[in-house]
mmCIF file of C-alpha atoms in Angstrom:
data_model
loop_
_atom_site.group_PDB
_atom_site.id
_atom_site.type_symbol
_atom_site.label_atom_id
_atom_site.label_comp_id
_atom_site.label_asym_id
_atom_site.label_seq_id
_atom_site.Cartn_x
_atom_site.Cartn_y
_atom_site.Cartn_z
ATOM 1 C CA UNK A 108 -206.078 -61.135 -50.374
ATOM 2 C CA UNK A 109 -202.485 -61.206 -50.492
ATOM 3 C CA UNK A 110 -200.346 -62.208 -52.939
ATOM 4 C CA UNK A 111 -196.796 -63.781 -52.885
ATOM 5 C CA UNK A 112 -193.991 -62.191 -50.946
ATOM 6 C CA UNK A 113 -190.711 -63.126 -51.394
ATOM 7 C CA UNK A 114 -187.876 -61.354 -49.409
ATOM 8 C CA UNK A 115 -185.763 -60.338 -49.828
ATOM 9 C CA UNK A 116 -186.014 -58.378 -53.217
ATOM 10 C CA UNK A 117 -182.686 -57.605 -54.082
ATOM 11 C CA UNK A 118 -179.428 -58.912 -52.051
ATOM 12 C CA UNK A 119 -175.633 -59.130 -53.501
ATOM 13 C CA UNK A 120 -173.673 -62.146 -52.280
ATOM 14 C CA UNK A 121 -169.345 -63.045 -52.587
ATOM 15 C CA UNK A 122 -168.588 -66.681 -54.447
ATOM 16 C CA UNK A 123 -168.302 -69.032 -51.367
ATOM 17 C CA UNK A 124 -170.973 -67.714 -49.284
ATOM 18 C CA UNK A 125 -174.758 -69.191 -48.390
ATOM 19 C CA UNK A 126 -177.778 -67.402 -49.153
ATOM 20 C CA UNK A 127 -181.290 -68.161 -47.583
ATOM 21 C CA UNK A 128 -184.719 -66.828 -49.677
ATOM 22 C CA UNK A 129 -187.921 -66.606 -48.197
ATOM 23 C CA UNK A 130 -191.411 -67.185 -49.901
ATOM 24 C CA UNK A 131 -194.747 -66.397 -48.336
ATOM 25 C CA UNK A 132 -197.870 -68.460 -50.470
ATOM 26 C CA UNK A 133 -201.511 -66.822 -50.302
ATOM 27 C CA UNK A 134 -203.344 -67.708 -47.383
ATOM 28 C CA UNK A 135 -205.344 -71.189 -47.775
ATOM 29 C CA UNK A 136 -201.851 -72.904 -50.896
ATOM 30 C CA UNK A 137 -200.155 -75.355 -49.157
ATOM 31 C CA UNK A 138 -198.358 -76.002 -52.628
ATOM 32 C CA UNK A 139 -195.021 -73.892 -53.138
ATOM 33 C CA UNK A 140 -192.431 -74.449 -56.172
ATOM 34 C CA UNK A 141 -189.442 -72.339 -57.240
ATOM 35 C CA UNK A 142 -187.748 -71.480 -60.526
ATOM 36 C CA UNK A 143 -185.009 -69.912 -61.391
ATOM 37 C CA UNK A 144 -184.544 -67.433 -64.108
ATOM 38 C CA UNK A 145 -181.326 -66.315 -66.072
ATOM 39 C CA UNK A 146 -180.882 -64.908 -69.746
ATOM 40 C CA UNK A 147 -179.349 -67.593 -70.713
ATOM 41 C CA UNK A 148 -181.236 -70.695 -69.514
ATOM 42 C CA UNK A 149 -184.928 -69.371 -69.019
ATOM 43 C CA UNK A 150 -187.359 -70.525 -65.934
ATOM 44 C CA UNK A 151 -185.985 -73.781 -64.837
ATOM 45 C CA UNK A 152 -187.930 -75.515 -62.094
ATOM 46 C CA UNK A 153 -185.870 -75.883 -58.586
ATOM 47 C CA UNK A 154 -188.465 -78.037 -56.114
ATOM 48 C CA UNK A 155 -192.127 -78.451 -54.982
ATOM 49 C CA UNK A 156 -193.133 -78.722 -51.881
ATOM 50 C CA UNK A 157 -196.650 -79.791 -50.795
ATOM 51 C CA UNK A 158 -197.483 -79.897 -47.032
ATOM 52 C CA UNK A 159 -193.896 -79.718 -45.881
ATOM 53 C CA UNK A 160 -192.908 -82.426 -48.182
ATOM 54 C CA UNK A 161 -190.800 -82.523 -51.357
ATOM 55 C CA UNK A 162 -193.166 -83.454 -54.583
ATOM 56 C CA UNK A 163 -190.344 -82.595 -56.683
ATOM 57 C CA UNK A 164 -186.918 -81.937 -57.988
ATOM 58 C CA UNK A 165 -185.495 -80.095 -60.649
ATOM 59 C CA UNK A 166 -182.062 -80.791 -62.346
ATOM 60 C CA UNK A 167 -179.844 -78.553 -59.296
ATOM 61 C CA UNK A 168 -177.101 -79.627 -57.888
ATOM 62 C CA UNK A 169 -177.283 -80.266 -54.173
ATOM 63 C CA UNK A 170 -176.010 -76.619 -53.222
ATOM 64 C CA UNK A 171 -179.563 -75.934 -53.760
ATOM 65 C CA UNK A 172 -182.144 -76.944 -50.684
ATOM 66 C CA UNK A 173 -185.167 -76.052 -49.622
ATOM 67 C CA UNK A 174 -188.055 -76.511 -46.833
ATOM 68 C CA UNK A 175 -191.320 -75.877 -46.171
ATOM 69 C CA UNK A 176 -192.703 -75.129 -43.054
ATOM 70 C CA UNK A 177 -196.363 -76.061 -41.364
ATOM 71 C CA UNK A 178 -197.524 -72.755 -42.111
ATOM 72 C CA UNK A 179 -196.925 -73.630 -45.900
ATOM 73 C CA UNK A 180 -194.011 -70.549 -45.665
ATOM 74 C CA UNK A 181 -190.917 -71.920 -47.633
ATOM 75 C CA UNK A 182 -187.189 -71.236 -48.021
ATOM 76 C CA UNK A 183 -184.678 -72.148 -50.180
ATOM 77 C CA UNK A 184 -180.914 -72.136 -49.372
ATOM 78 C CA UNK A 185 -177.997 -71.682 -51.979
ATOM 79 C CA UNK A 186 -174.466 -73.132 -50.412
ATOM 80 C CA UNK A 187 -171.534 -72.337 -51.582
ATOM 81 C CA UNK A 188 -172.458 -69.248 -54.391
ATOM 82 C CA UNK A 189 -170.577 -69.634 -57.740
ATOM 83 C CA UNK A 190 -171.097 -66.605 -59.928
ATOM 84 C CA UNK A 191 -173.722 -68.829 -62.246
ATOM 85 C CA UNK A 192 -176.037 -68.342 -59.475
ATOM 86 C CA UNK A 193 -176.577 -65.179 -59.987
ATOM 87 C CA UNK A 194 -180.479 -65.350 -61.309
ATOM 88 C CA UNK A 195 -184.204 -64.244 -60.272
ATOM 89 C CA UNK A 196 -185.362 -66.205 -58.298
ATOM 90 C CA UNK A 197 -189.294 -66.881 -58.387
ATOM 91 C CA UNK A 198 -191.580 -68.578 -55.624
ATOM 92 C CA UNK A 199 -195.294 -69.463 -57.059
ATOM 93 C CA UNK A 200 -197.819 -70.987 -54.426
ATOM 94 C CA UNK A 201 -201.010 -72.869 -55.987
ATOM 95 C CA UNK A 202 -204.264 -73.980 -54.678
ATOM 96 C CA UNK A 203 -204.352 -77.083 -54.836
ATOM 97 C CA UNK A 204 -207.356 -79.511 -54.487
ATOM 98 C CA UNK A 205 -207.995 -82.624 -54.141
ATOM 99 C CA UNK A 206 -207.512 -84.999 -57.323
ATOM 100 C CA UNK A 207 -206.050 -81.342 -59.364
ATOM 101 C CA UNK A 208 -202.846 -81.721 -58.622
ATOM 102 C CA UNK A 209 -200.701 -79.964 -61.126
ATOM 103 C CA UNK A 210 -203.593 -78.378 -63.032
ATOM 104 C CA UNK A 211 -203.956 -75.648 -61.002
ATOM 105 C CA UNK A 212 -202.828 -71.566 -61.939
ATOM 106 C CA UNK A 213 -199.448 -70.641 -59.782
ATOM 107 C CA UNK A 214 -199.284 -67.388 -58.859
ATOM 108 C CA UNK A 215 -196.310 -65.696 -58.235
ATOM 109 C CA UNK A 216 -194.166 -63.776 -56.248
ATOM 110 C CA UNK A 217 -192.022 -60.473 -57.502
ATOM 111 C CA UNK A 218 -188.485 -62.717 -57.049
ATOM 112 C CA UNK A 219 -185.514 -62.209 -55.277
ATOM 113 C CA UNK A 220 -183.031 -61.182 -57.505
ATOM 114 C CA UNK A 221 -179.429 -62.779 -56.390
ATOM 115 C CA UNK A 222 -176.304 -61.318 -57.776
ATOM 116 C CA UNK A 223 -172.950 -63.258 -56.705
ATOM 117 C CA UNK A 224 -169.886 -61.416 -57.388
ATOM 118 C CA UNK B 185 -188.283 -86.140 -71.569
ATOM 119 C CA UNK B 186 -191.234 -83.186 -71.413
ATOM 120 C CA UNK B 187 -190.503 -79.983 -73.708
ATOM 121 C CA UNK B 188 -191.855 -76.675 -75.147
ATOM 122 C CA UNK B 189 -190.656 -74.916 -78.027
ATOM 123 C CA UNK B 190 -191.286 -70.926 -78.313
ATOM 124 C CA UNK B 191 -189.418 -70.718 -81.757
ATOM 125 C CA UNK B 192 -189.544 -66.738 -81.978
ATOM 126 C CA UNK B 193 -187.927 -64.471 -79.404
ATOM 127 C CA UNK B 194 -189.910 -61.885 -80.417
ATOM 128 C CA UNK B 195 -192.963 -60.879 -82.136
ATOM 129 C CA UNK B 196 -194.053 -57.437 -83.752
ATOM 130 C CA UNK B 197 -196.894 -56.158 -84.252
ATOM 131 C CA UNK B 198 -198.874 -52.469 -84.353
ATOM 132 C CA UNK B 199 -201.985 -51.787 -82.274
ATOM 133 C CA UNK B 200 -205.188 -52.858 -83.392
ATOM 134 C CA UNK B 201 -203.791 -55.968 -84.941
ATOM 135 C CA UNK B 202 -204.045 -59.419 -84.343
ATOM 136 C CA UNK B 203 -201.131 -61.208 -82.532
ATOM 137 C CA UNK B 204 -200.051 -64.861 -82.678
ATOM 138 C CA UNK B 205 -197.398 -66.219 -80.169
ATOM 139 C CA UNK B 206 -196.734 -69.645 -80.907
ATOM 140 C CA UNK B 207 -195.887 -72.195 -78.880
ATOM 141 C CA UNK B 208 -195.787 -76.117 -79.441
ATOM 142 C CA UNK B 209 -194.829 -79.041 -76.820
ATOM 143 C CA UNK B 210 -193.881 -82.745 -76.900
ATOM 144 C CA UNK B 211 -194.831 -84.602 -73.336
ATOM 145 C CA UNK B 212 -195.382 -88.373 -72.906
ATOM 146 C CA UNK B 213 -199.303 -88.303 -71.724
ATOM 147 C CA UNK B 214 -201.776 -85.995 -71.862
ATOM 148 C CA UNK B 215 -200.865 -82.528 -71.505
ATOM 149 C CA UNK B 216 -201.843 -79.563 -69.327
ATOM 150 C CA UNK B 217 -200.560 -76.312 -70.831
ATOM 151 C CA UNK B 218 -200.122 -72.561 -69.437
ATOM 152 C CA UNK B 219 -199.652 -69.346 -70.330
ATOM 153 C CA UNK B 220 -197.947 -66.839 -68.748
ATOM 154 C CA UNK B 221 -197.069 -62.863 -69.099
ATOM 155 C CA UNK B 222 -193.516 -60.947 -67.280
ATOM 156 C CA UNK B 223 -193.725 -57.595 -67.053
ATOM 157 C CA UNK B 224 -190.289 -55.747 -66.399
ATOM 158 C CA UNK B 225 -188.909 -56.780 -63.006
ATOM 159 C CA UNK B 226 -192.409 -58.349 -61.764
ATOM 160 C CA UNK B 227 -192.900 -62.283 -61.805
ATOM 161 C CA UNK B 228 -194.994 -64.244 -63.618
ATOM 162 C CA UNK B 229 -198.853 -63.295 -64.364
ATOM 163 C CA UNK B 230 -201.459 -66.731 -65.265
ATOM 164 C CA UNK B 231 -203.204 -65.976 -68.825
ATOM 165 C CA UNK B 232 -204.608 -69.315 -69.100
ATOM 166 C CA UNK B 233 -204.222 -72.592 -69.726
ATOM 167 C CA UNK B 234 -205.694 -76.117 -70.934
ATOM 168 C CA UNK B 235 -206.668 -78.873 -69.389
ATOM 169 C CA UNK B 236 -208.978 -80.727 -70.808
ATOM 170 C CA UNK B 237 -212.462 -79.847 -72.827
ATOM 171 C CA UNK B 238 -212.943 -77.335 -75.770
ATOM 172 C CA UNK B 239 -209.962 -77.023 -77.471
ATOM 173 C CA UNK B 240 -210.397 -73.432 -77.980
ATOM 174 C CA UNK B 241 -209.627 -71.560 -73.960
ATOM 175 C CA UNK B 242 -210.518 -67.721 -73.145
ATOM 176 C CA UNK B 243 -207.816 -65.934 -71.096
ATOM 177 C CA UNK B 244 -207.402 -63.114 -69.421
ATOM 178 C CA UNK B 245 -207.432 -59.483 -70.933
ATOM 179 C CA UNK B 246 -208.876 -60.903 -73.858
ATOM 180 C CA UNK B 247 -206.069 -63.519 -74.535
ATOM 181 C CA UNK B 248 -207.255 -66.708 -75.885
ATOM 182 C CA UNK B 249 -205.361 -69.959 -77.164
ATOM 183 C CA UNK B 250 -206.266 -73.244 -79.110
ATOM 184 C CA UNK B 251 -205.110 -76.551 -78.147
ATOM 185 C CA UNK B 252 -204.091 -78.598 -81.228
ATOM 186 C CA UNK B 253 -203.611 -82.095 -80.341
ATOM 187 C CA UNK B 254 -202.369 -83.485 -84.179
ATOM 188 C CA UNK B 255 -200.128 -80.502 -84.282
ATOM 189 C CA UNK B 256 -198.719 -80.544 -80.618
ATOM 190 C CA UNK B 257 -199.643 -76.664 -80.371
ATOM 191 C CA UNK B 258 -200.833 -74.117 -78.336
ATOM 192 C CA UNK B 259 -200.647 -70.850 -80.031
ATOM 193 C CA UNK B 260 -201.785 -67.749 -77.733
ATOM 194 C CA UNK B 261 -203.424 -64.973 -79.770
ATOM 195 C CA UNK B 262 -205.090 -61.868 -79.476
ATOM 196 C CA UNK B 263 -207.761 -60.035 -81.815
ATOM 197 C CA UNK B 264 -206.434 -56.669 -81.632
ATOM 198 C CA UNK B 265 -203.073 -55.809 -80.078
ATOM 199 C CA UNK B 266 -202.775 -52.900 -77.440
ATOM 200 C CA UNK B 267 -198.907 -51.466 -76.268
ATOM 201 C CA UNK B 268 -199.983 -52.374 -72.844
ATOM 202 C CA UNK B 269 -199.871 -56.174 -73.959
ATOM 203 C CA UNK B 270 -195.905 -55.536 -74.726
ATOM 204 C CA UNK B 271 -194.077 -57.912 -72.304
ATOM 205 C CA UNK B 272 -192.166 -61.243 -72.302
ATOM 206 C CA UNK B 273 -194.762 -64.304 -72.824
ATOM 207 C CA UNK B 274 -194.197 -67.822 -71.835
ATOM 208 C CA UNK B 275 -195.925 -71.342 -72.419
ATOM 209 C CA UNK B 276 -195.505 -73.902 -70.016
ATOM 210 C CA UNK B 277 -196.473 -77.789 -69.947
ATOM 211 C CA UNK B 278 -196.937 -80.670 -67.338
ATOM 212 C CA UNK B 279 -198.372 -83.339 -67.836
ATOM 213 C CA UNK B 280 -201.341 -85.937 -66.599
ATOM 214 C CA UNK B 281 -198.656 -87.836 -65.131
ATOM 215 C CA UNK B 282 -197.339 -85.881 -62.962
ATOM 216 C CA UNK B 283 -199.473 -84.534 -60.061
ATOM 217 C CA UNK B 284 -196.869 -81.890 -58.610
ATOM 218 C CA UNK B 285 -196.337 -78.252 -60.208
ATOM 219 C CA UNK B 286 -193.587 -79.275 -62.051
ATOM 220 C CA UNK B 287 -193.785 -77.033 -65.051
ATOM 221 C CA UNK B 288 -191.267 -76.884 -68.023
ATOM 222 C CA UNK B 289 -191.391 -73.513 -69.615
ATOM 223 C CA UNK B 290 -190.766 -72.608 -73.331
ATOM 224 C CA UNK B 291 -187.546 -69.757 -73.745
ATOM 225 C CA UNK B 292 -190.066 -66.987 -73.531
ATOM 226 C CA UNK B 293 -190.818 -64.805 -76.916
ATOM 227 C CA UNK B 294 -191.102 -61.234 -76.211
ATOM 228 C CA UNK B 295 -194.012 -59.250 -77.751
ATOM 229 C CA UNK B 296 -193.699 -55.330 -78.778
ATOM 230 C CA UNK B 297 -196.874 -54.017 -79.793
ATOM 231 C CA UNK B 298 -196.138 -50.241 -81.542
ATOM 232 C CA UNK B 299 -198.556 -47.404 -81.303
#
């Protein structure tokens, strides 16, 4: 079975512009979160999204978006890059059934590693 | 607010040793805690975690943690320590409350196991 894939793995963006990610779950999760992860302030959780809706937010400011799509795929967007941004990013898809939520393992994805110069 | 503490950044320890990576949470109900192993440039790996039951929970690659409810802890240890176990570990909580995949990791503590 297939793991995570996130794409892409590595991109380099300039302050000001927008970047898009893209996470793939296993086949069967329809659960999909994303962290980000810098040096200085560890895994911090973005957003969950269960069955195209948003379960949950994270402490971002509204630069950061994301969606998921019927096929449980998911994206998140970064507007308007500061150099802060810079980070791993890290998708993790879960299976999630009925009356577990949140006790599940997440498996992850490799990350997309942003820098922002 | 929902917390965990890793209060070492890193632990040492030679092969064929027992390891201890500590880890200890505060949450407002009942908790549901993780572990987790980064290898260089990869994402996260599941060890194990607690939910609920027997306090003490077998992991992966013989990994294994106990669940200390009076003591808020949830110290991941090992019998004997191999280099290949070397990597950056982290302990995560949610809670009962909360039925999304919110988790709040600890700051990571990085483990070098030497020959």
């Amino acid at each position: 079975k297939a793991g995570v894939t996130q794409t892409p793995r590595y991109l380099i963006k300039t302050r000001g512009q927008q970047v898009t990610l893209s996470c793939s779950p296993i086949s069967g999760h329809r659960s999909v979160s994303w962290y980000q992860q810098t040096p200085g302030q560890g895994l911090q959780f973005l957003f969950e999204y269960f069955s195209e809706t948003q379960r949950n937010k994270g402490n971002f400011p509204g630069r950061f978006s994301g969606r998921q799509f019927s096929n449980s795929r998911s994206e998140m967007n970064v507007s308007t890059l500061e150099l802060g941004d810079s980070a791993l990013y890290l998708c993790a898809s879960s299976l999630e059934t009925s009356g577990q939520g949140g006790t599940g393992e997440l498996f992850f994805g490799e990350g997309s590693r942003l820098t922002v110069l | 607010a929902q917390s965990v503490a890793q209060p070492e950044d890193q632990v040492n320890v030679a092969e064929g040793n027992p390891l201890t990576v500590k880890c200890t949470y505060s949450v407002s109900g009942n908790p549901y805690l993780f572990w987790y192993v980064q290898y260089p440039n990869r994402g996260l790996q599941f060890l194990l975690k607690y939910i609920t039951g027997d306090n003490l929970v077998k992991g992966s690659y013989g990994f294994e943690a106990e669940f200390n409810k009076s003591q808020t802890s949830f110290h991941l240890k090992k019998p004997s320590a191999l280099v290949s176990d070397s990597a950056l570990y982290f302990c995560a909580v949610t809670y009962s409350g909360d039925s999304s995949y919110k988790l709040i990791f600890g700051s990571g503590t990085r483990l070098l196991v030497r020959p």
